[in-house]
């Protein structure tokens, strides 16, 4: 019998509190019935980064509001829902616990099944939610908290080809903006400045290109930028508008070149799987960068692979992706008990070595 499932999803692993309702009839495209996101940017703006305790408290205060709004927007009651999906990690543990406790409360009160979702699986399955992409596909996650290449074989089976060993690219953009006195979040500010600058004036390192594999590193790039900035300031007493634009352009070009080369390597590994219709998908806030998007499109074209990027609201943290990933798990027969654990680290690919480094989201999964 063809089954229609409606899942409520909750997300609270970093600085966005979110709830969403997603419905899918077996064999058909999924539908987002509602997707509510309450960001916390203002709460953290004075501190130059996400403060875990403030984030956890704000999640605990906002989660029930988000659930009520998601139900109202979808014109539904809890009795219309088939299961409750929640991000159970990886992320800032206080926030993850807030979400898991809220979901457990709803599950205990209603008797609805509870499904713990890996946040990274949420991002990685988004191209299926938006475009119904078939497995296997190659996924590049690039945000303020994540950076990894994954082959998605099924909703429960991912191979990590490589990832950052220190900062995520979005973090590098944010730190660069801070070093140059630009507004946060740094990605859009640095991109806007880079458009006015000369990418050839400063040559920053392309980290790890001299080593085989798909691992990346961005912390040295930020340090190189800081040194160059300090040198200009020591020589000229300050930065001109053009200096700043050229620094941004040089930084962005280094990120673009590094991602281009590592993506070539990741696609070559992915193509060894012999996919019928090769697809490369990107997700995460950094996917908004037009220079990065353009180079990824070009690299995919070199290999004859189709390139796809979800709409920006679904690239960044949201609960629709959690509801959808939960729906896929639930359809496959999985569910969790009230002993579901919140996990600060939870690698998608259990067979890959743990990633080092610590970023906006704490330890990398
Ligand atoms: O996915 P996201 O909303 O949150 C997580 O990090 O989980 O990504 C936010 C990150 C920030 O670091 C922001 O600076 C970066 O994405 N970002 C960009 C651009 N827009 C946002 N980075 C580069 N260029 C952009 N246009
Ligand atoms: Zn995320």
Coordinates of N, CA and C and ligand atoms in Angstrom, one line a residue, residues 11 13-16 119 123 142-146 168-175 177 183-192 195 251-252 255 283-292 312 314-318 321 360-361, ligand 1:
X11 N 15.2 21.4 15.1 CA 16.6 21.6 14.9 C 17.1 22.7 15.9
X13 N 20.9 22.7 16.9 CA 22.3 22.3 17.2 C 23.3 23.4 17.2
X14 N 22.9 24.6 16.7 CA 23.9 25.7 16.7 C 23.2 27.0 17.1
X15 N 23.0 27.9 16.2 CA 22.4 29.2 16.6 C 21.1 29.5 15.8
X16 N 20.4 28.4 15.4 CA 19.1 28.6 14.8 C 18.1 27.6 15.5
X119 N 22.5 15.7 12.2 CA 22.4 17.0 11.5 C 23.0 17.0 10.1
X123 N 21.6 17.9 6.2 CA 22.2 18.6 5.1 C 22.4 17.7 3.8
X142 N 29.5 22.9 2.9 CA 30.4 24.1 3.2 C 29.6 25.1 3.9
X143 N 29.9 25.2 5.2 CA 29.2 26.2 6.0 C 30.1 26.8 7.1
X144 N 29.5 27.5 8.1 CA 30.4 28.1 9.1 C 30.8 27.0 10.1
X145 N 30.1 25.8 10.1 CA 30.5 24.8 11.0 C 30.9 23.5 10.4
X146 N 30.7 23.3 9.1 CA 31.0 22.1 8.5 C 31.8 22.3 7.2
X168 N 36.2 25.6 9.3 CA 35.3 25.5 8.1 C 35.5 26.7 7.3
X169 N 35.2 26.7 6.0 CA 35.4 27.8 5.1 C 34.6 29.1 5.6
X170 N 33.3 28.8 6.1 CA 32.5 30.0 6.5 C 33.2 30.7 7.7
X171 N 33.8 29.9 8.6 CA 34.5 30.4 9.7 C 35.7 31.3 9.2
X172 N 36.4 30.8 8.2 CA 37.5 31.6 7.7 C 37.0 32.9 7.1
X173 N 35.8 32.9 6.4 CA 35.3 34.1 5.9 C 34.9 35.0 7.1
X174 N 34.3 34.5 8.1 CA 33.9 35.3 9.3 C 35.1 35.9 10.0
X175 N 36.2 35.1 10.1 CA 37.4 35.6 10.8 C 38.1 36.6 10.0
X177 N 36.6 38.7 7.9 CA 35.8 39.9 8.1 C 36.2 40.6 9.4
X183 N 31.5 43.8 8.5 CA 30.3 43.3 9.2 C 30.2 41.7 9.2
X184 N 29.6 41.2 10.3 CA 29.3 39.7 10.4 C 27.9 39.5 9.9
X185 N 27.5 38.4 9.3 CA 28.4 37.3 9.0 C 29.4 37.7 7.9
X186 N 30.6 37.2 8.0 CA 31.7 37.7 7.1 C 31.6 37.3 5.7
X187 N 30.9 36.1 5.4 CA 30.9 35.7 4.0 C 30.4 36.7 3.0
X188 N 29.1 37.3 3.2 CA 28.6 38.3 2.3 C 29.5 39.5 2.2
X189 N 30.0 40.0 3.4 CA 30.8 41.2 3.4 C 32.1 41.0 2.6
X190 N 32.8 39.9 2.9 CA 34.1 39.6 2.2 C 33.8 39.5 0.7
X191 N 32.7 38.8 0.3 CA 32.4 38.6 -1.1 C 32.2 40.0 -1.8
X192 N 31.5 40.8 -1.1 CA 31.2 42.2 -1.7 C 32.5 43.0 -1.9
X195 N 34.7 41.7 -4.8 CA 34.3 42.1 -6.1 C 35.0 43.4 -6.6
X251 N 42.1 36.5 -0.6 CA 41.6 35.4 0.3 C 40.6 34.6 -0.4
X252 N 39.6 35.2 -1.0 CA 38.5 34.4 -1.7 C 39.0 33.6 -2.8
X255 N 40.5 30.4 -1.4 CA 39.4 29.4 -1.0 C 38.8 28.8 -2.3
X283 N 25.7 22.1 -0.2 CA 24.8 22.7 0.8 C 25.7 23.4 1.9
X284 N 25.0 24.3 2.6 CA 25.7 25.1 3.6 C 25.7 26.6 3.2
X285 N 25.9 27.5 4.1 CA 25.8 28.9 3.9 C 26.8 29.4 2.8
X286 N 28.0 28.8 2.8 CA 29.0 29.2 1.9 C 28.7 29.0 0.4
X287 N 27.7 28.1 0.2 CA 27.2 27.8 -1.2 C 26.5 29.1 -1.7
X288 N 26.3 30.1 -0.9 CA 25.7 31.4 -1.4 C 26.8 32.2 -2.2
X289 N 28.0 31.9 -2.0 CA 29.1 32.7 -2.6 C 29.2 32.4 -4.1
X290 N 29.0 33.5 -4.9 CA 28.9 33.3 -6.4 C 30.2 32.8 -7.0
X291 N 31.3 33.2 -6.5 CA 32.6 32.8 -7.1 C 32.8 31.3 -6.8
X292 N 32.4 30.9 -5.6 CA 32.5 29.4 -5.3 C 31.5 28.6 -6.1
X312 N 18.8 28.8 -1.0 CA 19.6 29.2 0.2 C 19.0 28.9 1.5
X314 N 17.3 26.5 2.4 CA 17.5 25.1 2.7 C 18.9 24.6 2.8
X315 N 19.8 25.5 2.3 CA 21.3 25.3 2.4 C 21.7 25.5 3.9
X316 N 21.2 26.6 4.5 CA 21.5 26.9 5.8 C 20.7 26.1 6.8
X317 N 21.0 26.2 8.1 CA 20.4 25.4 9.1 C 18.8 25.6 9.1
X318 N 18.1 24.5 9.1 CA 16.6 24.5 9.1 C 16.1 23.2 9.6
X321 N 15.0 20.0 6.7 CA 15.9 18.9 6.3 C 15.9 17.8 7.4
X360 N 32.8 26.9 15.1 CA 31.7 27.5 15.6 C 30.8 26.5 16.3
X361 N 30.8 25.2 15.8 CA 29.9 24.2 16.3 C 30.7 23.3 17.3
Ligands
LIG1 O1 25.0 27.0 6.9 P1 25.1 28.3 7.8 O2 24.0 29.2 7.8 O3 25.4 28.0 9.3 C1 26.3 27.0 9.7 O4 27.5 27.4 9.8 O5 25.8 25.9 10.1 O6 26.4 29.0 7.2 C2 26.8 30.3 7.7 C3 28.2 30.6 7.1 C4 28.8 31.8 7.8 O7 30.1 31.5 8.2 C5 28.8 32.8 6.6 O8 29.8 33.7 6.7 C6 28.9 31.9 5.4 O9 28.1 30.8 5.7 N1 28.4 32.6 4.2 C7 29.2 32.9 3.2 C8 28.4 33.6 2.3 N2 27.1 33.8 2.8 C9 27.2 33.1 4.0 N3 30.5 32.6 2.9 C10 31.0 33.1 1.7 N4 30.3 33.8 0.9 C11 29.0 34.1 1.1 N5 28.3 34.8 0.2

